[in-house]
């Protein structure tokens, strides 16, 4: 078997595979001999079928199967030995023109080659948001805690200063959300007037446009997603289920112990410090995700390279489960091009910076996750044997291994960006972060 590669250009090549009779003949004869011993043909005893009859009945299909086996094995070995970085799979050029009655065969395959390029994570600065819990947020959180643990008193009707529990509904917009809301949270005078005086069991119609000062509150109170929340303009019915006033809880040791355990927090200042610490830890997860997304977008935009477009469109067309026209394949390539470019960029970053996840790292990561989860339930010091046993069960579950691998891969990439990308740190409040990051 002889295999040669001819470069068409930097991104396309043709591989020619020549298979001669000597390459496959012994394998074909071996298979046919086995068929002769095991085949059931009326009029002949098993094992005494004439070879001529076996060849006539099975020879062509065995030949095709054995040649294709050699072809696939040889092509795979060639690509590995030549260290060819190909996109998609080799596509046959002359598959329909093969004469299976001849002794020697020549196959041609188109290859789409991965482009050569450099990745510069310092090329363009990306904003790294440091989200802080400001005094206003801390005061509001303390107020929320005091309300949450305060005393409720039932009221006859909606009035200023009450809490209203009820359900927002709009079948067409897919809204069905039970919530508790303060009358003061509403913005429009018309909306407030419509609710004022309503009693338990009443259904009030409200307009969502301008219902709240901030459209993001539509997510919180109406249960719609982020995109739908902006500029939402529909009518919703609100069924009043409870009307209450709330006497705020005292800031005392009994409340602190109820929140955090005995004597963990002993003053309002310590309470605010604890709230600040917990909030900023949660903010970091959001700002990290924003940073990761922004660096990825920057790399795609600023890392320039060509792709073997025609090859990839053809590959998409031939590998599709359903028949696909040229136009459909082109449209699918355009939809997937951005993702493909980032796959190539990420693959290069991981290979050049040793960012692949090892089994030991994955096992270690699973132990840390287990330990953190156990701590939430009061098990602060589990034994190594206990951690290893749980980790072993997790590592035997393919779905869990896949999920943890994806998390760890993301964490390693994020850490690499934090240490190596060109970042400009910007300190903002949470409200400002939301407005800037998701505007």
Coordinates of C-alpha atoms in Angstrom, one line a residue:
X1 CA 0.0 0.0 0.0
X2 CA 1.4 3.4 -1.0
X3 CA 0.1 6.7 0.4
X4 CA 1.1 10.1 -0.8
X5 CA 0.0 13.7 0.1
X6 CA -0.2 16.6 -2.3
X7 CA -0.7 20.1 -0.9
X8 CA -3.1 22.2 -2.9
X9 CA -2.5 25.2 -0.7
X10 CA -1.9 25.9 3.0
X11 CA -5.3 24.7 4.0
X12 CA -6.2 22.0 1.5
X13 CA -4.5 18.8 0.4
X14 CA -5.2 15.6 -1.5
X15 CA -4.1 12.1 -0.2
X16 CA -3.8 9.3 -2.7
X17 CA -3.9 5.7 -1.4
X18 CA -2.9 2.9 -3.8
X19 CA -3.8 -0.6 -2.7
X20 CA -2.5 -3.6 -4.7
X21 CA -3.7 -7.2 -4.9
X22 CA -0.8 -8.4 -2.7
X23 CA -2.0 -6.0 0.1
X24 CA -5.4 -7.6 0.5
X25 CA -5.3 -11.0 -1.2
X26 CA -4.3 -13.1 1.9
X27 CA -7.0 -11.5 4.0
X28 CA -9.7 -12.1 1.4
X29 CA -8.7 -15.8 1.0
X30 CA -8.6 -16.3 4.8
X31 CA -12.2 -14.9 5.1
X32 CA -13.4 -16.9 2.2
X33 CA -11.9 -20.1 3.7
X34 CA -13.8 -19.4 6.9
X35 CA -17.0 -18.9 4.9
X36 CA -16.4 -22.2 3.1
X37 CA -16.2 -24.0 6.5
X38 CA -19.3 -22.3 8.1
X39 CA -21.7 -21.4 5.2
X40 CA -25.0 -23.2 4.8
X41 CA -25.8 -23.7 1.1
X42 CA -28.5 -26.2 0.1
X43 CA -27.2 -29.3 -1.6
X44 CA -23.8 -29.2 0.1
X45 CA -22.5 -30.4 3.4
X46 CA -21.0 -27.8 5.6
X47 CA -17.3 -27.5 5.0
X48 CA -17.5 -29.2 1.5
X49 CA -18.7 -26.3 -0.6
X50 CA -16.6 -25.7 -3.7
X51 CA -14.4 -22.6 -3.4
X52 CA -15.6 -21.4 -6.8
X53 CA -19.2 -21.2 -5.5
X54 CA -18.0 -19.4 -2.3
X55 CA -16.1 -16.8 -4.3
X56 CA -19.1 -16.3 -6.6
X57 CA -21.5 -15.7 -3.8
X58 CA -19.3 -13.9 -1.3
X59 CA -16.1 -12.8 -3.1
X60 CA -17.1 -9.3 -4.2
X61 CA -18.5 -8.3 -0.8
X62 CA -15.5 -9.7 1.1
X63 CA -13.1 -8.0 -1.3
X64 CA -14.8 -4.6 -0.7
X65 CA -14.9 -5.1 3.1
X66 CA -11.2 -6.1 3.3
X67 CA -10.0 -3.3 1.0
X68 CA -12.0 -0.7 3.0
X69 CA -10.5 -2.0 6.2
X70 CA -7.0 -1.6 4.9
X71 CA -7.8 1.8 3.5
X72 CA -9.2 3.1 6.8
X73 CA -6.3 1.6 8.8
X74 CA -3.7 2.9 6.4
X75 CA -5.2 6.4 6.2
X76 CA -5.5 6.7 10.0
X77 CA -1.9 5.5 10.5
X78 CA -0.7 8.0 7.8
X79 CA -2.4 11.0 9.3
X80 CA -0.9 10.1 12.8
X81 CA 2.6 9.5 11.5
X82 CA 2.6 12.6 9.5
X83 CA 1.2 14.5 12.4
X84 CA -1.4 16.2 10.2
X85 CA -3.8 18.5 12.0
X86 CA -7.0 18.0 9.9
X87 CA -10.4 19.5 10.3
X88 CA -13.4 17.2 10.0
X89 CA -12.7 13.9 8.3
X90 CA -11.0 13.1 5.0
X91 CA -13.6 13.3 2.2
X92 CA -13.4 10.8 -0.7
X93 CA -13.0 12.3 -4.2
X94 CA -13.5 9.3 -6.5
X95 CA -15.6 6.9 -4.4
X96 CA -18.2 6.3 -7.1
X97 CA -15.5 5.7 -9.8
X98 CA -13.9 2.7 -8.2
X99 CA -13.9 -0.5 -10.4
X100 CA -14.1 -3.3 -7.9
X101 CA -13.5 -5.9 -10.6
X102 CA -9.9 -4.8 -11.0
X103 CA -7.0 -6.1 -9.0
X104 CA -5.5 -2.7 -7.9
X105 CA -7.3 0.3 -6.5
X106 CA -6.6 4.0 -6.2
X107 CA -8.4 6.2 -3.7
X108 CA -8.3 9.9 -3.4
X109 CA -9.3 12.0 -0.3
X110 CA -9.6 15.7 0.2
X111 CA -8.2 17.0 3.5
X112 CA -9.0 20.3 5.2
X113 CA -5.9 21.4 7.1
X114 CA -6.0 23.4 10.4
X115 CA -4.5 26.8 9.9
X116 CA -1.2 28.0 11.4
X117 CA -1.6 31.0 13.7
X118 CA -0.4 32.6 16.9
X119 CA -2.6 33.5 19.9
X120 CA -1.7 36.7 21.7
X121 CA -3.8 37.1 24.9
X122 CA -2.2 40.5 25.5
X123 CA -3.2 42.0 22.2
X124 CA -6.2 43.9 23.5
X125 CA -7.1 44.9 27.0
X126 CA -10.3 43.4 28.5
X127 CA -12.1 44.8 31.5
X128 CA -12.0 42.7 34.7
X129 CA -14.8 43.8 36.9
X130 CA -14.2 43.8 40.7
X131 CA -17.7 43.9 42.1
X132 CA -18.0 45.3 45.6
X133 CA -20.9 45.4 48.1
X134 CA -21.3 49.1 48.8
X135 CA -22.8 50.6 51.9
X136 CA -26.2 51.1 50.3
X137 CA -26.3 47.4 49.4
X138 CA -25.3 46.3 52.9
X139 CA -27.9 48.6 54.5
X140 CA -30.6 47.1 52.2
X141 CA -29.5 43.6 53.0
X142 CA -29.7 44.2 56.7
X143 CA -33.1 45.7 56.2
X144 CA -34.2 42.7 54.1
X145 CA -33.0 40.3 56.9
X146 CA -34.9 42.3 59.5
X147 CA -38.0 42.1 57.4
X148 CA -37.5 38.4 56.6
X149 CA -37.3 37.5 60.3
X150 CA -39.8 40.1 61.4
X151 CA -43.4 39.6 62.6
X152 CA -46.3 39.5 60.1
X153 CA -49.7 41.0 60.8
X154 CA -52.6 40.4 58.4
X155 CA -54.4 43.4 56.9
X156 CA -57.8 43.8 55.4
X157 CA -56.8 45.6 52.2
X158 CA -53.7 46.9 50.3
X159 CA -52.4 50.2 51.6
X160 CA -49.1 52.1 51.7
X161 CA -46.4 50.1 53.6
X162 CA -47.9 46.7 53.2
X163 CA -46.5 43.5 51.6
X164 CA -48.7 41.8 49.1
X165 CA -48.4 38.1 48.3
X166 CA -50.0 37.0 45.0
X167 CA -49.6 35.5 41.5
X168 CA -48.9 37.3 38.3
X169 CA -50.4 35.6 35.2
X170 CA -50.4 36.0 31.4
X171 CA -50.9 32.8 29.5
X172 CA -49.8 34.2 26.1
X173 CA -46.5 35.6 27.6
X174 CA -45.9 32.4 29.6
X175 CA -46.1 34.3 32.9
X176 CA -47.2 32.4 36.0
X177 CA -45.3 33.6 39.0
X178 CA -46.1 33.6 42.7
X179 CA -44.3 36.4 44.5
X180 CA -44.3 38.8 47.5
X181 CA -44.0 42.4 46.7
X182 CA -44.2 45.7 48.5
X183 CA -46.7 48.3 47.2
X184 CA -43.8 50.8 47.4
X185 CA -41.8 48.7 44.8
X186 CA -44.2 49.7 42.1
X187 CA -43.4 52.8 40.0
X188 CA -46.5 54.2 38.2
X189 CA -49.2 56.1 40.1
X190 CA -51.8 54.3 38.0
X191 CA -50.5 50.9 38.9
X192 CA -50.3 51.8 42.6
X193 CA -53.9 53.2 42.5
X194 CA -55.1 50.0 40.8
X195 CA -53.8 47.9 43.7
X196 CA -54.6 50.2 46.6
X197 CA -57.7 49.0 48.4
X198 CA -57.6 45.5 46.9
X199 CA -58.5 42.6 49.2
X200 CA -57.5 38.9 49.4
X201 CA -59.1 37.1 46.5
X202 CA -59.3 40.2 44.2
X203 CA -57.7 40.0 40.7
X204 CA -56.2 43.3 39.5
X205 CA -55.1 44.0 35.9
X206 CA -51.7 45.8 35.6
X207 CA -49.5 46.9 32.7
X208 CA -45.9 45.7 32.8
X209 CA -44.6 48.8 30.9
X210 CA -43.2 51.0 33.6
X211 CA -44.5 48.8 36.4
X212 CA -41.1 49.0 38.1
X213 CA -38.3 51.6 38.1
X214 CA -35.9 49.0 36.7
X215 CA -36.9 46.5 34.0
X216 CA -34.7 43.9 35.7
X217 CA -37.4 43.6 38.4
X218 CA -39.5 41.9 35.7
X219 CA -37.2 38.9 36.1
X220 CA -37.6 38.9 39.8
X221 CA -41.3 39.4 40.2
X222 CA -42.7 38.1 36.8
X223 CA -40.3 35.2 36.3
X224 CA -39.4 36.2 32.7
X225 CA -35.8 35.8 31.3
X226 CA -33.3 38.6 31.0
X227 CA -34.0 39.5 27.3
X228 CA -37.8 39.4 27.8
X229 CA -37.6 41.6 30.9
X230 CA -36.3 44.6 28.9
X231 CA -39.2 46.7 27.6
X232 CA -41.8 44.1 28.5
X233 CA -45.1 45.5 27.5
X234 CA -48.1 43.2 28.2
X235 CA -51.0 43.2 30.6
X236 CA -50.9 40.8 33.6
X237 CA -53.5 39.8 36.1
X238 CA -52.4 39.8 39.7
X239 CA -54.4 37.7 42.2
X240 CA -54.1 39.0 45.8
X241 CA -53.5 36.1 48.2
X242 CA -52.2 37.8 51.3
X243 CA -51.9 41.4 52.6
X244 CA -49.5 41.9 55.6
X245 CA -47.6 44.5 57.5
X246 CA -44.2 43.4 58.8
X247 CA -42.7 44.5 62.1
X248 CA -38.9 44.4 61.5
X249 CA -36.9 42.1 63.8
X250 CA -34.5 43.5 66.4
X251 CA -30.8 43.4 65.6
X252 CA -29.7 41.3 68.6
X253 CA -27.7 38.3 69.5
X254 CA -30.7 36.0 69.1
X255 CA -31.0 37.0 65.4
X256 CA -27.3 36.8 64.8
X257 CA -27.1 33.3 66.2
X258 CA -30.2 32.2 64.1
X259 CA -28.4 33.5 61.0
X260 CA -24.8 32.2 61.5
X261 CA -24.6 30.0 64.6
X262 CA -23.8 30.8 68.2
X263 CA -21.5 33.8 68.6
X264 CA -20.1 33.7 65.0
X265 CA -21.5 37.3 64.6
X266 CA -21.9 39.6 67.7
X267 CA -22.6 43.1 66.3
X268 CA -24.2 44.9 63.4
X269 CA -20.7 45.8 62.0
X270 CA -19.8 42.1 62.1
X271 CA -23.1 41.3 60.4
X272 CA -22.4 43.7 57.6
X273 CA -18.8 42.4 57.2
X274 CA -20.2 38.8 56.9
X275 CA -22.8 39.9 54.4
X276 CA -20.1 41.8 52.4
X277 CA -17.8 38.7 52.3
X278 CA -20.5 36.3 51.2
X279 CA -22.0 38.7 48.6
X280 CA -18.6 39.6 47.0
X281 CA -17.8 35.8 46.8
X282 CA -21.0 35.4 44.8
X283 CA -20.3 38.5 42.7
X284 CA -16.8 37.1 41.8
X285 CA -18.5 34.1 40.2
X286 CA -20.5 36.4 37.9
X287 CA -17.6 38.7 37.2
X288 CA -15.4 35.7 36.4
X289 CA -17.9 34.4 33.9
X290 CA -18.1 37.8 32.3
X291 CA -14.3 38.0 32.1
X292 CA -14.2 34.6 30.5
X293 CA -16.8 35.5 27.9
X294 CA -15.1 38.8 27.1
X295 CA -11.7 37.3 26.7
X296 CA -13.1 34.6 24.4
X297 CA -14.9 37.2 22.3
X298 CA -11.7 39.3 22.1
X299 CA -9.6 36.3 21.1
X300 CA -12.0 35.4 18.3
X301 CA -12.1 39.0 17.0
X302 CA -8.3 39.6 17.2
X303 CA -6.9 36.2 16.2
X304 CA -6.9 36.2 12.4
X305 CA -6.6 33.1 10.3
X306 CA -8.2 31.6 7.2
X307 CA -10.2 28.4 7.1
X308 CA -10.7 25.8 4.3
X309 CA -14.2 27.1 3.9
X310 CA -15.3 25.1 0.8
X311 CA -14.0 21.8 2.3
X312 CA -15.8 22.5 5.6
X313 CA -19.1 23.3 3.8
X314 CA -18.8 20.0 1.9
X315 CA -17.9 18.1 5.1
X316 CA -20.9 19.6 6.9
X317 CA -23.1 18.5 3.9
X318 CA -21.8 14.9 3.7
X319 CA -21.8 14.3 7.5
X320 CA -25.4 15.6 8.0
X321 CA -27.9 13.0 9.1
X322 CA -30.4 14.6 6.7
X323 CA -29.9 15.6 3.0
X324 CA -28.5 19.1 2.9
X325 CA -28.3 21.5 -0.1
X326 CA -25.2 23.6 -0.9
X327 CA -27.0 26.7 0.4
X328 CA -28.0 24.9 3.7
X329 CA -24.5 23.7 4.2
X330 CA -23.1 27.2 3.6
X331 CA -25.6 28.7 6.1
X332 CA -24.7 26.0 8.7
X333 CA -21.0 26.8 8.3
X334 CA -21.6 30.5 8.8
X335 CA -23.6 29.6 12.0
X336 CA -20.8 27.4 13.4
X337 CA -17.7 29.3 12.1
X338 CA -17.3 31.3 15.3
X339 CA -17.4 28.3 17.5
X340 CA -15.0 26.4 15.3
X341 CA -12.5 29.3 15.4
X342 CA -12.6 29.4 19.2
X343 CA -12.2 25.6 19.3
X344 CA -8.9 26.0 17.4
X345 CA -7.8 28.9 19.5
X346 CA -8.6 27.2 22.8
X347 CA -6.9 23.9 21.6
X348 CA -3.7 25.8 20.8
X349 CA -3.8 27.6 24.1
X350 CA -4.3 24.4 26.1
X351 CA -1.6 22.5 24.1
X352 CA 1.0 25.3 24.3
X353 CA 0.4 26.2 28.0
X354 CA -0.2 22.7 29.5
X355 CA -3.8 23.4 30.4
X356 CA -5.1 19.9 29.9
X357 CA -6.7 18.3 32.9
X358 CA -5.0 15.2 34.3
X359 CA -6.7 12.3 36.1
X360 CA -4.9 13.2 39.4
X361 CA -6.1 16.8 39.1
X362 CA -9.7 15.6 38.5
X363 CA -9.6 13.3 41.5
X364 CA -8.2 16.1 43.6
X365 CA -10.9 18.5 42.4
X366 CA -13.6 16.0 43.2
X367 CA -12.2 15.7 46.8
X368 CA -12.3 19.4 47.2
X369 CA -15.9 19.6 46.0
X370 CA -16.9 16.7 48.3
X371 CA -15.2 18.4 51.3
X372 CA -17.0 21.7 50.6
X373 CA -20.4 20.0 50.3
X374 CA -19.8 18.1 53.5
X375 CA -18.9 21.3 55.3
X376 CA -22.3 22.7 54.4
X377 CA -23.9 19.9 56.5
X378 CA -21.6 20.4 59.5
X379 CA -19.0 17.7 58.6
X380 CA -15.9 19.9 58.9
X381 CA -13.2 17.3 59.1
X382 CA -13.9 14.1 57.0
X383 CA -11.2 11.5 56.9
X384 CA -9.1 10.8 53.8
X385 CA -10.6 7.3 53.5
X386 CA -14.1 8.8 53.5
X387 CA -13.2 11.4 50.9
X388 CA -11.4 8.7 48.7
X389 CA -14.4 6.4 48.9
X390 CA -16.9 9.1 47.8
X391 CA -14.4 10.3 45.1
X392 CA -14.1 6.8 43.7
X393 CA -17.8 6.5 43.3
X394 CA -18.0 9.8 41.5
X395 CA -15.1 8.9 39.2
X396 CA -16.9 5.7 38.2
X397 CA -19.8 7.7 36.9
X398 CA -19.0 8.9 33.3
X399 CA -21.6 11.8 33.5
X400 CA -20.1 13.1 36.7
X401 CA -16.6 12.8 35.4
X402 CA -17.6 14.7 32.2
X403 CA -19.3 17.5 34.3
X404 CA -16.3 17.9 36.7
X405 CA -13.9 17.8 33.8
X406 CA -15.7 20.7 32.1
X407 CA -15.7 22.7 35.3
X408 CA -12.0 22.1 35.9
X409 CA -11.1 22.9 32.3
X410 CA -13.0 26.2 32.6
X411 CA -11.3 27.0 35.9
X412 CA -7.8 26.4 34.5
X413 CA -8.5 28.5 31.4
X414 CA -10.0 31.3 33.5
X415 CA -6.9 31.2 35.8
X416 CA -4.6 31.4 32.8
X417 CA -6.5 34.4 31.4
X418 CA -6.3 36.1 34.8
X419 CA -2.5 35.6 35.0
X420 CA -1.6 36.3 31.3
X421 CA -4.3 38.3 29.5
X422 CA -4.1 42.1 29.3
X423 CA -6.7 43.1 31.9
X424 CA -7.8 46.5 33.2
X425 CA -9.5 46.1 36.6
X426 CA -12.5 48.2 37.3
X427 CA -14.2 48.4 40.7
X428 CA -17.9 48.8 40.6
X429 CA -21.1 48.3 42.7
X430 CA -23.3 45.3 41.8
X431 CA -25.9 47.5 40.2
X432 CA -23.4 49.3 38.0
X433 CA -21.9 45.9 37.1
X434 CA -25.2 44.6 35.9
X435 CA -25.9 47.8 33.8
X436 CA -22.4 47.8 32.2
X437 CA -21.9 44.1 31.8
X438 CA -25.4 43.3 30.4
X439 CA -26.4 46.6 28.7

